[in-house]
Tab-separated table of C-alpha atoms in Angstrom:
chain	number	residue	atom	x	y	z
V	1	PHE	CA	12.242	-16.560	-0.696
V	2	SER	CA	14.694	-18.732	-0.587
V	3	ASP	CA	14.373	-20.163	-3.495
V	4	LYS	CA	17.538	-18.551	-6.116
V	5	ASN	CA	16.496	-17.530	-9.866
V	6	GLU	CA	18.375	-17.091	-12.809
V	7	SER	CA	21.596	-15.220	-10.994
V	8	GLY	CA	21.878	-17.553	-8.153
V	9	LEU	CA	20.221	-15.555	-5.856
V	10	THR	CA	17.577	-15.974	-3.648
V	11	GLY	CA	14.863	-13.492	-3.132
V	12	ARG	CA	16.130	-11.980	0.486
V	13	GLU	CA	20.145	-11.449	-1.241
V	14	ARG	CA	18.017	-9.501	-4.227
V	15	LEU	CA	16.206	-7.786	-1.865
V	16	SER	CA	19.526	-6.907	0.154
V	17	LYS	CA	21.616	-5.990	-3.139
V	18	LEU	CA	18.845	-3.248	-4.174
V	19	GLY	CA	19.193	-2.017	-1.278
V	20	LEU	CA	17.252	1.739	-0.632
V	21	SER	CA	14.893	1.136	-3.700
V	22	ALA	CA	13.727	-2.453	-2.321
V	23	LEU	CA	12.933	-0.951	1.138
V	24	LEU	CA	10.997	2.275	-0.457
V	25	SER	CA	8.760	-0.236	-2.698
V	26	TYR	CA	8.876	-3.125	-0.573
V	27	GLY	CA	6.638	-0.213	1.913
V	28	PHE	CA	5.242	1.155	-1.348
V	29	VAL	CA	3.667	-2.452	-2.305
V	30	SER	CA	3.110	-3.700	1.576
V	31	ASN	CA	0.583	0.073	1.763
V	32	MET	CA	-0.694	-0.623	-1.863
V	33	SER	CA	-2.002	-3.895	-0.459
V	34	TYR	CA	-3.260	-3.121	2.528
V	35	ALA	CA	-4.840	-0.142	0.441
V	36	VAL	CA	-6.509	-2.388	-0.794
V	37	THR	CA	-7.639	-4.963	1.817
V	38	LEU	CA	-9.419	-1.325	3.026
V	39	SER	CA	-11.410	-0.832	0.627
V	40	LEU	CA	-12.316	-4.409	0.209
V	41	SER	CA	-13.357	-4.116	3.732
V	42	TRP	CA	-15.195	-1.216	3.614
V	43	PHE	CA	-17.253	-2.569	0.704
V	44	ILE	CA	-17.809	-5.665	2.467
V	45	HIS	CA	-19.565	-3.931	4.876
V	46	SER	CA	-21.154	-0.912	3.675
V	47	LYS	CA	-23.177	-4.146	1.303
V	48	ARG	CA	-23.673	-6.159	4.363
V	49	THR	CA	-25.262	-3.867	6.939
V	50	GLY	CA	-26.032	-0.498	4.409
V	51	LEU	CA	-24.072	1.458	6.903
V	52	SER	CA	-20.883	3.179	6.583
V	53	PRO	CA	-18.088	2.068	9.041
V	54	LEU	CA	-18.210	5.685	10.333
V	55	ALA	CA	-21.288	5.374	11.793
V	56	GLU	CA	-22.387	4.930	15.057
V	57	GLY	CA	-21.874	1.062	16.528
V	58	GLN	CA	-20.411	0.404	13.058
V	59	TRP	CA	-16.387	0.506	13.766
V	60	LYS	CA	-16.414	-2.841	15.847
V	61	PRO	CA	-17.918	-4.609	13.244
V	62	PHE	CA	-16.022	-3.494	10.335
V	63	LEU	CA	-13.026	-3.267	11.402
V	64	ALA	CA	-14.180	-7.616	12.106
V	65	VAL	CA	-13.705	-7.983	8.355
V	66	TYR	CA	-10.864	-6.251	8.005
V	67	GLY	CA	-9.144	-8.621	10.685
V	68	GLY	CA	-9.934	-10.978	8.409
V	69	PHE	CA	-8.583	-9.136	4.833
V	70	TYR	CA	-4.824	-8.399	7.847
V	71	VAL	CA	-4.317	-11.307	8.612
V	72	PHE	CA	-4.347	-12.991	4.935
V	73	ASN	CA	-2.469	-9.687	4.223
V	74	ASN	CA	0.163	-11.591	6.618
V	75	ILE	CA	-0.176	-14.548	4.858
V	76	ILE	CA	0.615	-13.302	1.657
V	77	ARG	CA	3.723	-11.317	2.499
V	78	PRO	CA	6.087	-13.166	0.440
V	79	LEU	CA	3.929	-12.114	-2.464
V	80	ARG	CA	4.445	-9.020	-1.154
V	81	PHE	CA	8.693	-8.993	-1.096
V	82	GLY	CA	8.259	-10.456	-4.247
V	83	ALA	CA	6.410	-7.871	-5.869
V	84	SER	CA	8.540	-5.434	-4.284
V	85	VAL	CA	11.620	-6.836	-5.877
V	86	LEU	CA	10.225	-5.566	-9.278
V	87	VAL	CA	8.999	-2.279	-8.325
V	88	ALA	CA	12.390	-1.332	-6.844
V	89	LYS	CA	13.887	-0.146	-10.030
V	90	TYR	CA	10.730	2.425	-10.644
V	91	PHE	CA	11.824	2.990	-7.559
V	92	GLU	CA	15.189	3.612	-8.181
V	93	GLN	CA	14.811	5.198	-11.453
V	94	PHE	CA	12.233	7.992	-9.879
V	95	VAL	CA	14.729	9.135	-8.161
V	96	LYS	CA	17.039	9.343	-10.134
V	97	PHE	CA	14.501	11.512	-12.151
V	98	ILE	CA	13.848	13.684	-9.141
V	99	GLN	CA	17.458	13.931	-9.327
V	100	ARG	CA	18.184	14.857	-12.121
V	101	LYS	CA	15.567	17.464	-12.690
V	102	SER	CA	15.631	18.951	-9.975
V	103	HIS	CA	19.791	18.729	-8.595
V	104	LEU	CA	18.729	17.772	-5.406
V	105	SER	CA	21.119	15.132	-3.635
V	106	ARG	CA	20.301	11.567	-3.387
V	107	LYS	CA	19.368	11.999	0.299
V	108	TRP	CA	16.430	14.273	-0.688
V	109	ALA	CA	15.764	13.187	-3.537
V	110	ILE	CA	14.787	9.718	-1.720
V	111	GLY	CA	12.560	12.547	0.739
V	112	VAL	CA	10.708	13.292	-2.088
V	113	VAL	CA	10.456	9.524	-3.644
V	114	VAL	CA	8.912	8.473	0.129
V	115	PHE	CA	5.997	11.554	0.283
V	116	VAL	CA	4.976	11.349	-3.105
V	117	ALA	CA	4.879	7.662	-3.612
V	118	ASN	CA	4.551	5.941	0.055
V	119	VAL	CA	2.564	9.371	1.821
V	120	CYS	CA	0.289	10.789	-1.100
V	121	GLY	CA	0.233	7.466	-3.109
V	122	THR	CA	-0.998	5.601	0.207
V	123	PHE	CA	-3.508	8.289	1.069
V	124	ALA	CA	-4.410	8.772	-2.496
V	125	ALA	CA	-5.469	5.265	-3.236
V	126	MET	CA	-6.813	4.438	0.523
V	127	GLY	CA	-8.994	8.070	-0.256
V	128	LEU	CA	-9.698	6.877	-3.663
V	129	GLY	CA	-10.123	2.963	-2.453
V	130	VAL	CA	-12.873	3.593	0.334
V	131	PHE	CA	-14.340	6.198	-2.486
V	132	ILE	CA	-14.929	3.518	-5.324
V	133	ALA	CA	-16.051	1.481	-2.009
V	134	SER	CA	-18.606	3.384	-1.011
V	135	THR	CA	-19.552	4.257	-4.530
V	136	ALA	CA	-20.289	0.418	-5.587
V	137	ALA	CA	-21.637	-0.086	-1.977
V	138	GLY	CA	-24.688	2.606	-2.641
V	139	VAL	CA	-23.991	3.628	0.619
V	140	PRO	CA	-22.186	7.526	1.593
V	141	ILE	CA	-18.731	7.324	3.598
V	142	PHE	CA	-20.407	9.995	5.847
V	143	PRO	CA	-23.378	9.411	7.559
V	144	ARG	CA	-26.142	11.531	7.998
V	145	LYS	CA	-26.641	12.710	11.581
V	146	LEU	CA	-30.562	12.758	12.614
């Protein structure tokens, strides 16, 4: 992450220059990365076992699969930083859009963006990912009680 680009700035310097937008975008990129990780883990576990991770006794085996993806996600952290630099300008535009349309202060507009993108967006991505993984594996999300 220390390689300089055409502007002569390192990735870290570019992130710093982008400020809060970079922080917001890194949170979003990281959350989306973990939503994909959760979904892939859910699919692999469900396909291998024929059971939902929510079924009795399945949480530990599921976490073993998830743990592998978690390690991989940490290895690719520099890529997530790079992606957040690319996405930061869109977060800045979103904050300005919220300010313009709602007449909220920058502080409150940032709060709205954090809630919409990083909270609602994350839960939506996780929910949709688990739904798709479950459907693709042919295993219901919620196990039936016997």
